[in-house]
Amino acid sequence: ITTLINHKDNTKKSDKTLQAIQRVGQAVNLAVGRFVKVGEAIANENWDLKEEINIACIEAKQAGETIAALTDVTSLNHPESDGQITIFTDKTGVIKAARLLLSSVTKVLLLADRVVIKQIITSRNKVLATMERLEKVHSFQEFVQIFSQFGNEMVEFAHLTGDRQNDLKDEKKKAKMAAARAVLEKCTMMLLTASKTCLRHPNCESAHKNKGGVFNRMKVALDKVIEIVTDCKPHGETDISSISIFRAIKEFKMSIEALRENPYFQSKENFSATLEVILEQTEDFTDSAYTSHEHREHILELSTQARVELQQFLSVWMQAQSKKTKSIAEELELTILKISHSLNELKKELHSTAMQLAAELLKYHADHVVLKALKLTGAEGNLEALAEYACKLSEQKEQLVETCRLLRHVSGTEPLEITCIHAEETFQVTGQQIISAAETLTLHPSSKIAKENLEVFCEAWESQISDMSTLLREISDVFEGRRGEKYGYLSLPKPMKNNVNKSLKPDKPDSEEQAKIAKLGLKLGLLTSDADCEIEKWEDQENEIVRYGRNMSRMAYSLYLFTRGEGPLKTSQDLIHHLEVFAAEGLKLTSSVQAFSKQLKDDDKLMLLLEINKLIPLCHQLQTVTKTSLQNKVFLKVDKCITKTRSMMALLVQLLSLCYKLLKKMENGRWVSVTNKDTTDSNT
């Protein structure tokens, strides 16, 4: 649609141009037709919204048909027959139809969104109802039957919430959804072993406590998912209490810097109160028993310095409000810089304290000595040793929980803050559950199911320790400026400000060259959509293959915008740097796919390697093209680069689709083997 509206109204048009416009118009109409079919299918399954969706679909269909008619070349042969205005004489009709299309498509999307929310709520209610039945079962056979149904319902819920997570634009909500889904995924296996243990040892209090903890955590996670999808908080909850030190400092600095534009922006009291709130929060670090003496002293010194700098700033600011001299303005600027520097130094010290503490803690507990000891004492039935090691695990848990709280303050982004809170809750709950599972095993040392249950909870703890290592790397990346957003690609160079404004090419491209570039760009844009569709299918959005694929798709989209004279790439130099990084991302993707192929059977592995071997040479060819000097023939170079990029994107789409299918095949194989194992256990 944008292509049609932006098309220049030349009086003379070649047949080739007219046919191209007609093809675009038809493509819009076909796309709308496919969209409407999906909308109608949704309407037929949802009677309460059927009429509203159908009306919006009819409007969209009419708009699509209007655009196709206005871009129809055959209507040019008889322009006077019905007096119809076409795009070739006036764009008004197409613009009007495009507006109607946008309005009607938005209506369908909003109604479909309501349907999705309803589906998630219905699915959650089914899961809750089955969980209530699972809590009350008394026979093993009944449990196996109900748990099979529960497993199917959880799979359906996981698919619905996974799709919803991918659709969320708010990174904070996305992180909350990921945390809730992670809890449900891990707790499903815990629920299986904890319930089996309870059935095997019905009079064991610790077994019932262990099982109850799992059920409670799952119910909280299910409620959290519904809060996110319906965008409502129970009992008027707010996020005010969750503001971290780093976010508070950022907002404080912005308020001070805003005074350059408006000296009357805030009151003196507001600044003093805000700084005191920030410094009060640093007590989480200085009051911690795990903070070293050196770090504590340095934090206190920097806090005092920040107070002094603020007082100096406030004094100069009050003068600046009454005097408008150049010297006062310069002094105000200097005090702003001083307090900003002081707060930056405080941030560095807090970051260093939290990261050092976390790194030392992870290193110290890397071998999981306490968990191994609990397993051993449980198998021996040694109650005295159990009490000793349970106490040690509780100490370790408190240390990890407090470290997560400190990390949240220095995480730098809201999604990472949520990940820290999730880690804190996981250690808190899992620590208690490991102790109750170990107690059950100690009381019944010969019980295989009690042993298996303890293993499952210990694995969850070890998994969270591993996730914490990843979290530390992400926090470090944000602090050092290597990562601005959760999924942004990192290595794209910024437009070069000091560059001698090099244009795309010294000689102005003719209309044919422009048309060719635009055509290549349009196809590239469509391929990025295909790649994004494939990426959305993956449940694990942090998978390396997905990350590199997403990076490539976003970079290709920037290139598509470049062909239209839009987006972040402004000069030929920007473009060349961009493509070098794109080729490097392609090679990283091939390495990740090769690593994945090692897990596959021979036939599947061969099929995947054949696809990889097509992509590797294209990456190297693109690198060669970017380094080749074509003097003034920049258009030729751009043409070659876009062609290579397009071929790489086409292969990327195929690779993502194939990897996803092979991953699902592999997971299904594992699921079958696990199910067979459970069936064998129950028969035994």
XYZ file of C-alpha atoms in Angstrom:
684
model
C 0.000 0.000 0.000
C 2.851 2.351 0.876
C 4.456 1.547 -2.482
C 1.236 2.477 -4.296
C 0.652 5.713 -2.398
C 4.292 6.839 -2.713
C 4.367 6.070 -6.433
C 5.136 9.204 -8.440
C 2.416 10.421 -10.811
C 4.402 10.680 -14.020
C 2.316 11.561 -17.052
C 4.055 8.860 -19.106
C 4.352 5.338 -17.840
C 5.854 2.316 -19.540
C 3.851 -0.891 -19.834
C 6.344 -2.485 -17.442
C 5.584 0.132 -14.751
C 1.815 -0.187 -15.251
C 1.998 -3.959 -14.954
C 4.140 -3.660 -11.808
C 1.553 -1.342 -10.213
C -1.211 -3.759 -11.158
C 0.716 -6.690 -9.604
C 1.124 -4.739 -6.349
C -2.589 -3.885 -6.293
C -3.482 -7.530 -6.889
C -1.033 -8.647 -4.197
C -2.738 -6.325 -1.687
C -6.144 -7.726 -2.624
C -4.931 -11.340 -2.336
C -3.334 -10.648 1.063
C -6.572 -9.052 2.287
C -8.474 -12.073 0.969
C -6.297 -14.451 2.996
C -6.650 -12.229 6.069
C -10.442 -12.125 5.701
C -10.629 -15.951 5.448
C -8.856 -16.278 8.771
C -11.115 -13.592 10.265
C -14.256 -15.391 9.050
C -12.985 -18.703 10.450
C -12.458 -17.032 13.839
C -15.961 -15.508 13.619
C -17.559 -18.937 12.962
C -15.914 -20.350 16.095
C -16.910 -17.394 18.303
C -20.621 -16.672 18.076
C -20.562 -13.799 20.580
C -18.240 -11.795 18.276
C -19.347 -13.265 14.933
C -21.392 -10.295 13.706
C -18.750 -7.665 14.607
C -15.895 -9.627 13.003
C -17.905 -10.362 9.830
C -18.806 -6.669 9.338
C -15.141 -5.663 9.694
C -14.126 -8.471 7.292
C -16.636 -7.284 4.669
C -15.212 -3.727 4.917
C -11.649 -5.031 4.542
C -12.621 -7.156 1.545
C -14.335 -4.189 -0.148
C -11.256 -1.997 0.427
C -8.946 -4.668 -1.023
C -11.150 -5.087 -4.111
C -11.290 -1.285 -4.563
C -7.477 -1.064 -4.516
C -7.248 -3.898 -7.066
C -9.798 -2.156 -9.309
C -8.060 1.241 -9.077
C -4.736 -0.302 -10.093
C -6.166 -2.420 -12.921
C -4.367 -1.650 -16.206
C -7.334 -2.778 -18.318
C -9.450 0.106 -16.989
C -7.068 2.484 -18.814
C -8.320 1.276 -22.178
C -11.824 2.586 -21.440
C -11.318 5.514 -19.062
C -14.464 7.297 -20.188
C -16.743 4.272 -20.005
C -17.793 4.774 -16.393
C -15.876 7.913 -15.461
C -13.927 5.937 -12.839
C -10.840 7.701 -11.454
C -7.810 5.423 -11.289
C -4.493 5.687 -9.492
C -2.945 6.859 -12.748
C -4.960 10.076 -12.757
C -5.729 10.611 -9.061
C -4.532 8.916 -5.878
C -7.542 9.996 -3.802
C -9.397 6.735 -4.405
C -6.470 4.563 -3.334
C -5.773 6.663 -0.230
C -9.457 6.482 0.775
C -9.508 2.709 0.233
C -6.239 2.307 2.164
C -7.717 4.188 5.147
C -10.824 1.987 5.103
C -8.603 -1.095 4.889
C -6.454 0.032 7.828
C -9.546 0.769 9.935
C -11.294 -2.542 9.179
C -8.149 -4.677 9.590
C -7.498 -3.011 12.970
C -11.070 -3.848 14.044
C -10.588 -7.506 13.083
C -7.254 -7.644 14.934
C -8.742 -6.131 18.101
C -11.671 -8.550 18.031
C -9.340 -11.486 17.335
C -7.250 -10.334 20.295
C -10.306 -10.626 22.520
C -10.780 -14.158 21.202
C -7.170 -15.082 22.051
C -7.533 -13.690 25.589
C -10.741 -15.690 26.019
C -8.965 -18.839 24.773
C -6.123 -18.367 27.290
C -8.570 -17.797 30.176
C -10.603 -20.887 29.163
C -7.422 -22.967 28.881
C -6.245 -21.735 32.325
C -9.615 -22.669 33.865
C -9.367 -26.180 32.413
C -5.846 -26.583 33.842
C -7.008 -25.346 37.287
C -9.994 -27.724 37.307
C -7.766 -30.707 36.473
C -5.226 -29.597 39.112
C -7.993 -29.645 41.740
C -8.807 -33.231 40.744
C -5.108 -34.157 40.924
C -4.864 -32.746 44.467
C -7.655 -35.042 45.655
C -6.695 -38.387 44.017
C -6.064 -41.383 46.265
C -5.146 -44.155 43.812
C -2.123 -44.370 41.546
C -4.174 -45.541 38.555
C -6.563 -42.575 38.868
C -3.601 -40.202 39.148
C -1.960 -41.532 35.940
C -5.261 -41.114 34.068
C -5.859 -37.531 35.228
C -2.203 -36.515 34.847
C -2.328 -37.593 31.188
C -5.250 -35.192 30.638
C -3.419 -32.505 32.648
C -0.335 -32.910 30.420
C -2.391 -32.324 27.261
C -4.054 -29.253 28.787
C -0.674 -27.835 29.845
C 0.687 -28.316 26.300
C -2.297 -26.393 24.892
C -1.838 -23.644 27.506
C 1.907 -23.471 26.747
C 1.228 -22.990 23.012
C -1.368 -20.264 23.591
C 0.777 -18.348 26.092
C 3.910 -18.809 23.955
C 2.169 -17.221 20.977
C 0.917 -14.437 23.235
C 4.415 -13.826 24.612
C 5.755 -13.404 21.064
C 2.955 -10.949 20.233
C 3.579 -8.720 23.269
C 5.295 -5.440 22.385
C 5.957 -4.384 25.992
C 9.321 -5.922 26.992
C 8.340 -5.770 30.674
C 5.173 -7.818 30.098
C 7.124 -10.177 27.861
C 9.631 -10.820 30.674
C 6.808 -11.388 33.190
C 5.142 -13.857 30.842
C 8.443 -15.689 30.266
C 8.977 -15.979 34.043
C 5.444 -17.314 34.669
C 5.736 -19.825 31.805
C 9.145 -20.987 33.100
C 7.584 -21.689 36.516
C 4.759 -23.728 34.942
C 7.130 -25.671 32.708
C 9.467 -26.674 35.561
C 6.670 -27.291 38.053
C 4.888 -29.771 35.757
C 7.676 -32.342 36.253
C 7.873 -31.489 39.972
C 4.117 -32.038 40.259
C 4.470 -35.521 38.757
C 7.148 -36.770 41.182
C 5.789 -34.905 44.237
C 2.300 -36.379 43.693
C 3.703 -39.892 43.140
C 5.668 -39.598 46.391
C 2.514 -38.546 48.266
C 0.561 -41.500 46.883
C 3.372 -43.903 47.765
C 3.757 -42.438 51.296
C 0.278 -41.078 52.181
C 1.033 -40.554 55.880
C 4.267 -38.601 55.345
C 3.800 -34.947 56.371
C 6.910 -33.685 54.506
C 5.694 -35.324 51.265
C 2.350 -33.498 51.522
C 4.155 -30.234 52.294
C 6.374 -30.765 49.237
C 3.408 -31.429 46.948
C 1.416 -28.486 48.368
C 4.292 -26.113 47.598
C 4.265 -27.136 43.926
C 0.495 -26.721 43.568
C 0.576 -23.285 45.212
C 3.399 -22.054 42.979
C 1.615 -23.231 39.827
C -1.625 -21.513 40.839
C 0.224 -18.219 41.436
C 1.920 -18.534 38.010
C -1.425 -19.247 36.295
C -2.946 -16.152 37.915
C 0.089 -14.104 36.830
C -0.435 -15.128 33.182
C -4.071 -13.988 33.316
C -3.023 -10.658 34.883
C -0.624 -10.094 31.967
C -3.029 -11.014 29.150
C -5.971 -9.081 30.628
C -3.715 -6.186 31.708
C -5.245 -5.895 35.159
C -3.647 -5.996 38.613
C -5.474 -7.496 41.597
C -6.307 -5.304 44.605
C -4.987 -2.149 42.905
C -1.339 -3.253 42.978
C 1.247 -0.820 41.649
C 4.897 -1.126 40.661
C 6.060 1.899 42.693
C 7.818 -0.276 45.282
C 9.757 -2.106 42.587
C 11.695 0.924 41.277
C 15.382 -0.032 41.415
C 18.294 2.271 42.314
C 19.557 2.402 38.722
C 16.146 3.404 37.352
C 15.677 5.962 40.148
C 19.113 7.504 39.391
C 18.285 7.641 35.675
C 14.997 9.484 36.329
C 16.703 11.827 38.841
C 19.421 12.770 36.329
C 16.808 13.396 33.623
C 14.933 15.747 35.966
C 18.112 17.737 36.709
C 19.146 17.904 33.041
C 15.653 19.139 32.112
C 16.413 22.326 34.078
C 18.689 23.450 31.246
C 15.539 23.999 29.183
C 13.190 25.006 31.995
C 14.721 26.306 35.276
C 11.292 26.216 37.008
C 10.664 22.550 36.190
C 10.768 21.236 39.787
C 11.016 22.422 43.379
C 14.139 22.352 45.530
C 12.418 20.028 48.056
C 11.581 17.474 45.345
C 15.237 17.036 44.389
C 16.378 16.613 47.998
C 13.612 14.112 48.785
C 14.277 12.087 45.615
C 18.018 11.823 46.324
C 17.318 10.725 49.916
C 15.038 7.930 48.617
C 17.840 6.752 46.294
C 20.466 6.843 49.051
C 18.091 5.080 51.434
C 17.891 2.211 48.935
C 21.696 1.876 48.945
C 21.264 0.607 52.518
C 20.330 -2.733 50.915
C 24.033 -2.885 49.992
C 25.603 -1.313 53.099
C 23.414 -3.291 55.556
C 24.090 -6.617 53.809
C 26.272 -9.017 55.797
C 27.787 -10.201 52.490
C 29.072 -6.771 51.334
C 32.822 -6.372 51.869
C 34.118 -3.637 54.212
C 35.846 -1.811 51.297
C 32.684 -1.712 49.171
C 30.573 -0.577 52.137
C 32.950 2.308 52.944
C 33.133 3.417 49.323
C 29.323 3.407 48.914
C 28.926 5.536 52.059
C 31.599 8.019 50.851
C 29.944 8.369 47.446
C 26.512 8.843 49.078
C 27.904 11.698 51.191
C 29.543 13.215 48.112
C 26.243 13.073 46.182
C 24.498 15.001 48.996
C 27.218 17.695 48.944
C 27.066 17.993 45.132
C 23.268 18.329 45.291
C 23.459 21.171 47.836
C 25.955 23.044 45.621
C 23.727 22.471 42.591
C 20.598 23.703 44.421
C 22.425 26.860 45.565
C 23.531 27.733 42.003
C 20.115 26.784 40.590
C 18.336 29.198 42.963
C 20.675 31.993 41.800
C 20.067 31.070 38.147
C 16.328 31.589 38.608
C 16.855 35.260 39.524
C 20.015 36.063 37.521
C 20.335 35.375 33.783
C 24.063 36.019 33.376
C 26.394 33.905 31.277
C 28.636 33.073 34.270
C 25.686 31.729 36.288
C 24.570 29.591 33.331
C 28.087 28.147 33.031
C 28.248 27.490 36.785
C 24.858 25.733 36.650
C 26.086 23.544 33.794
C 29.202 22.675 35.817
C 27.182 21.670 38.910
C 24.857 19.533 36.746
C 27.895 17.726 35.324
C 29.374 17.261 38.811
C 26.258 15.676 40.311
C 25.813 13.461 37.235
C 29.424 12.305 37.596
C 28.926 11.673 41.318
C 25.833 9.518 40.685
C 27.624 7.651 37.888
C 30.454 6.790 40.297
C 27.867 5.546 42.813
C 26.295 3.383 40.092
C 29.698 1.886 39.220
C 30.373 1.011 42.862
C 26.937 -0.577 43.376
C 27.299 -2.552 40.139
C 30.777 -3.747 41.141
C 29.549 -4.782 44.616
C 26.566 -6.800 43.370
C 28.391 -8.436 40.459
C 31.437 -9.399 42.534
C 29.247 -10.891 45.266
C 27.150 -12.858 42.732
C 30.183 -14.145 40.805
C 31.916 -15.341 44.006
C 28.718 -16.996 45.219
C 28.145 -18.871 41.949
C 31.777 -19.985 41.870
C 31.616 -21.191 45.496
C 28.433 -23.221 44.923
C 29.262 -24.469 41.406
C 29.962 -28.038 42.575
C 26.640 -28.284 44.521
C 28.269 -29.960 47.542
C 25.229 -29.387 49.813
C 22.790 -30.933 47.302
C 24.995 -34.012 46.912
C 25.237 -34.325 50.697
C 21.430 -34.096 51.080
C 20.944 -36.874 48.522
C 23.485 -39.040 50.341
C 22.051 -38.449 53.846
C 18.563 -39.115 52.507
C 19.615 -42.448 51.009
C 21.305 -43.352 54.327
C 18.298 -42.267 56.420
C 20.540 -40.076 58.579
C 18.222 -37.552 60.274
C 20.996 -35.779 62.216
C 23.053 -35.139 59.058
C 19.846 -34.028 57.289
C 19.290 -31.259 59.869
C 22.897 -30.070 59.438
C 22.796 -29.931 55.614
C 19.247 -28.480 55.541
C 20.599 -25.623 57.679
C 23.496 -25.114 55.225
C 21.111 -25.064 52.241
C 18.930 -22.494 54.021
C 21.994 -20.269 54.512
C 22.914 -20.690 50.836
C 19.328 -19.860 49.853
C 19.290 -16.652 51.936
C 22.596 -15.597 50.385
C 21.293 -16.170 46.838
C 17.975 -14.422 47.571
C 19.769 -11.343 48.934
C 22.173 -11.339 45.963
C 19.212 -11.381 43.557
C 17.772 -8.333 45.368
C 21.047 -6.447 44.949
C 21.299 -7.502 41.286
C 17.789 -6.148 40.644
C 18.992 -2.693 41.748
C 21.829 -2.724 39.186
C 20.148 -4.648 36.350
C 19.573 -1.519 34.266
C 16.366 -2.556 32.438
C 12.884 -3.492 33.631
C 12.876 -6.920 31.889
C 16.122 -7.836 33.687
C 14.666 -6.575 36.982
C 11.768 -8.999 36.487
C 14.230 -11.817 35.753
C 16.029 -11.014 39.048
C 12.718 -11.115 40.959
C 11.899 -14.459 39.298
C 15.317 -15.858 40.321
C 14.801 -14.618 43.900
C 11.381 -16.292 44.166
C 12.684 -19.515 42.611
C 15.546 -19.850 45.099
C 13.208 -19.000 48.000
C 10.576 -21.619 47.080
C 12.850 -24.348 45.663
C 15.145 -24.202 48.706
C 12.221 -25.058 51.023
C 10.983 -27.781 48.659
C 14.402 -29.478 48.452
C 14.492 -29.691 52.270
C 10.991 -31.237 52.470
C 11.852 -33.687 49.627
C 15.118 -34.635 51.401
C 13.198 -35.153 54.663
C 10.786 -37.530 52.913
C 13.676 -39.555 51.464
C 15.447 -39.673 54.856
C 12.268 -41.084 56.440
C 11.882 -43.585 53.559
C 15.475 -44.224 52.378
C 14.593 -47.236 50.206
C 11.851 -45.361 48.267
C 12.797 -44.980 44.598
C 10.104 -42.384 43.938
C 11.213 -40.251 46.926
C 14.786 -40.392 45.561
C 13.577 -39.409 42.066
C 11.532 -36.572 43.573
C 14.564 -35.115 45.381
C 16.576 -35.360 42.129
C 13.936 -33.313 40.266
C 14.001 -30.492 42.830
C 17.814 -30.474 42.937
C 17.879 -30.234 39.121
C 15.548 -27.201 39.300
C 17.969 -25.544 41.751
C 20.993 -26.298 39.540
C 19.090 -24.992 36.500
C 18.367 -21.701 38.290
C 22.060 -21.369 39.259
C 22.918 -21.800 35.559
C 20.281 -19.214 34.560
C 21.819 -16.816 37.071
C 25.175 -17.006 35.245
C 23.386 -15.935 32.044
C 21.640 -13.151 33.968
C 25.017 -11.807 35.179
C 26.298 -11.639 31.585
C 23.170 -9.766 30.465
C 23.409 -7.256 33.339
C 27.094 -6.717 32.533
C 26.271 -6.177 28.822
C 23.654 -3.524 29.648
C 25.970 -1.728 32.080
C 28.795 -1.615 29.523
C 26.456 -0.387 26.772
C 26.655 -3.525 24.675
C 22.965 -4.185 24.905
C 20.194 -1.632 24.637
C 17.151 -3.888 24.410
C 16.308 -7.480 25.096
C 16.454 -8.720 21.521
C 18.252 -5.901 19.683
C 21.200 -6.802 17.480
C 24.344 -5.350 18.905
C 26.981 -4.991 16.249
C 25.267 -2.625 13.817
C 27.346 0.556 13.611
C 25.605 3.869 14.223
C 25.353 6.352 11.315
C 28.724 8.096 11.036
C 28.416 11.726 12.124
C 31.947 12.736 11.159
C 31.635 11.180 7.728
C 32.051 13.507 4.755
C 28.409 13.247 3.678
C 28.897 10.609 1.028
C 25.751 10.112 -0.973
C 24.529 6.716 -2.088
C 26.407 7.260 -5.340
C 28.140 10.214 -7.019
C 26.043 10.037 -10.167
C 22.297 10.199 -9.777
C 20.661 6.810 -10.439
C 18.278 6.777 -13.360
C 14.641 5.721 -13.016
C 15.335 2.149 -14.175
C 18.050 1.707 -11.537
C 15.769 3.154 -8.873
C 12.962 0.799 -9.931
C 15.312 -2.195 -9.807
C 16.560 -1.321 -6.315
C 12.987 -0.732 -5.104
C 11.854 -4.070 -6.545
C 14.742 -5.945 -4.891
C 14.013 -4.124 -1.636
C 10.306 -5.020 -1.724
C 11.121 -8.728 -2.136
C 13.616 -8.448 0.717
C 10.931 -6.866 2.916
C 8.580 -9.787 2.207
C 11.327 -12.288 3.084
C 11.866 -10.608 6.479
C 8.134 -11.126 7.169
C 8.489 -14.817 6.276
C 11.525 -15.123 8.575
C 9.668 -13.418 11.453
C 6.752 -15.847 11.011
C 9.161 -18.794 11.303
C 10.857 -17.252 14.369
C 7.508 -16.776 16.140
C 6.899 -20.554 16.023
C 9.798 -21.230 18.414
C 8.876 -21.520 22.080
C 12.460 -20.824 23.197
C 13.038 -17.274 21.956
C 16.534 -17.257 23.525
C 17.687 -20.215 21.400
C 20.926 -19.259 19.571
C 19.486 -20.169 16.145
C 16.469 -17.937 16.844
C 18.628 -15.054 18.106
C 20.914 -15.003 15.067
C 17.919 -15.477 12.745
C 16.133 -12.553 14.415
C 19.246 -10.388 14.116
C 19.522 -11.157 10.398
C 15.831 -10.465 9.815
C 16.004 -7.075 11.562
C 19.129 -6.096 9.668
C 17.560 -7.158 6.360
C 14.543 -5.012 7.215
C 16.856 -2.002 7.757
C 18.279 -2.692 4.306
C 14.745 -2.808 2.874
C 14.061 0.609 4.471
C 17.322 1.867 2.926
C 16.025 1.005 -0.566
C 13.084 3.316 0.155
C 15.288 6.113 1.516
C 14.145 5.471 5.095
C 15.527 3.956 8.278
C 18.862 4.269 10.124
C 21.181 3.707 7.123
C 21.935 7.058 5.515
C 25.198 6.704 3.559
C 26.889 4.090 1.399
C 29.453 3.672 4.190
C 26.657 2.872 6.684
C 25.340 0.304 4.217
C 28.719 -1.438 3.733
C 29.304 -1.680 7.516
C 25.762 -2.994 7.938
C 26.255 -5.734 5.340
C 29.612 -6.812 6.814
C 27.860 -7.367 10.148
C 24.957 -9.130 8.400
C 27.368 -11.598 6.738
C 29.090 -12.212 10.101
C 25.696 -12.921 11.739
C 24.994 -15.404 8.929
C 28.221 -17.296 9.722
C 27.354 -17.315 13.444
C 23.958 -18.789 12.546
C 25.587 -21.566 10.486
C 27.853 -22.437 13.457
C 24.814 -22.688 15.767
C 22.925 -24.855 13.256
C 25.981 -27.122 12.857
C 26.116 -27.547 16.645
C 22.387 -28.406 16.641
C 22.874 -30.943 13.811
C 25.158 -33.031 16.069
C 22.102 -33.963 18.157
C 20.232 -35.380 15.137
C 20.065 -38.784 13.487
C 22.180 -39.330 10.364
C 19.439 -38.693 7.752
C 18.179 -35.518 9.435
C 21.739 -34.344 10.052
C 22.656 -34.759 6.366
C 19.537 -32.890 5.224
C 20.363 -29.958 7.541
C 24.052 -29.844 6.589
C 23.123 -29.632 2.889
C 21.143 -26.444 3.642
C 23.984 -24.970 5.744
C 26.453 -25.606 2.935
C 24.343 -23.376 0.679
C 24.403 -20.464 3.160
C 28.125 -20.443 4.076
C 29.408 -19.569 0.543
C 26.789 -16.792 0.250
C 28.071 -15.222 3.505
C 31.646 -15.289 2.187
C 30.541 -13.896 -1.203
C 28.740 -11.006 0.504
C 31.860 -10.259 2.569
C 33.906 -10.220 -0.668
C 31.442 -7.878 -2.419
C 31.505 -5.396 0.481
C 35.320 -5.255 0.329
C 35.484 -4.905 -3.462
C 36.076 -1.382 -4.753
C 33.902 -0.458 -7.730
C 35.015 3.194 -7.825
C 31.995 5.273 -8.893
C 29.757 2.305 -9.702
C 28.120 2.310 -6.281
C 24.732 1.329 -7.727
C 26.255 -1.896 -9.095
C 27.705 -2.702 -5.678
C 24.410 -1.991 -3.900
C 22.550 -4.103 -6.467
C 24.910 -7.061 -5.908
C 24.721 -6.707 -2.119
C 20.919 -6.645 -2.015
C 20.732 -9.635 -4.386
C 23.104 -11.646 -2.148
C 21.229 -10.559 0.985
C 17.944 -11.627 -0.583
C 19.340 -15.076 -1.408
C 20.639 -15.407 2.162
C 17.247 -14.431 3.604
C 15.477 -16.999 1.397
C 17.846 -19.671 2.757
C 17.368 -18.368 6.308
C 13.592 -18.880 6.037
C 14.156 -22.483 4.848
C 16.726 -23.151 7.590
C 14.519 -21.794 10.398
C 11.584 -23.893 9.193
C 13.708 -27.061 8.883
C 15.426 -26.599 12.279
C 12.053 -26.061 13.965
C 10.606 -29.257 12.415
C 13.681 -31.298 13.371
C 13.644 -29.897 16.918
C 9.974 -30.832 17.325
C 10.690 -34.295 15.905
C 13.533 -34.741 18.388
C 11.421 -33.472 21.344
C 8.516 -35.750 20.407
C 10.919 -38.680 20.388
C 12.052 -37.767 23.911
C 8.450 -37.275 25.100
C 7.500 -40.745 23.830
C 10.429 -42.310 25.698
C 9.548 -40.402 28.930
C 5.867 -41.414 28.632
C 6.846 -45.044 28.103
C 9.072 -44.839 31.198
C 6.201 -43.436 33.313
C 3.854 -46.177 32.036
C 6.432 -48.820 32.956
C 6.819 -47.276 36.450
C 3.067 -47.262 37.042
C 2.730 -50.898 35.875
C 5.538 -51.865 38.245
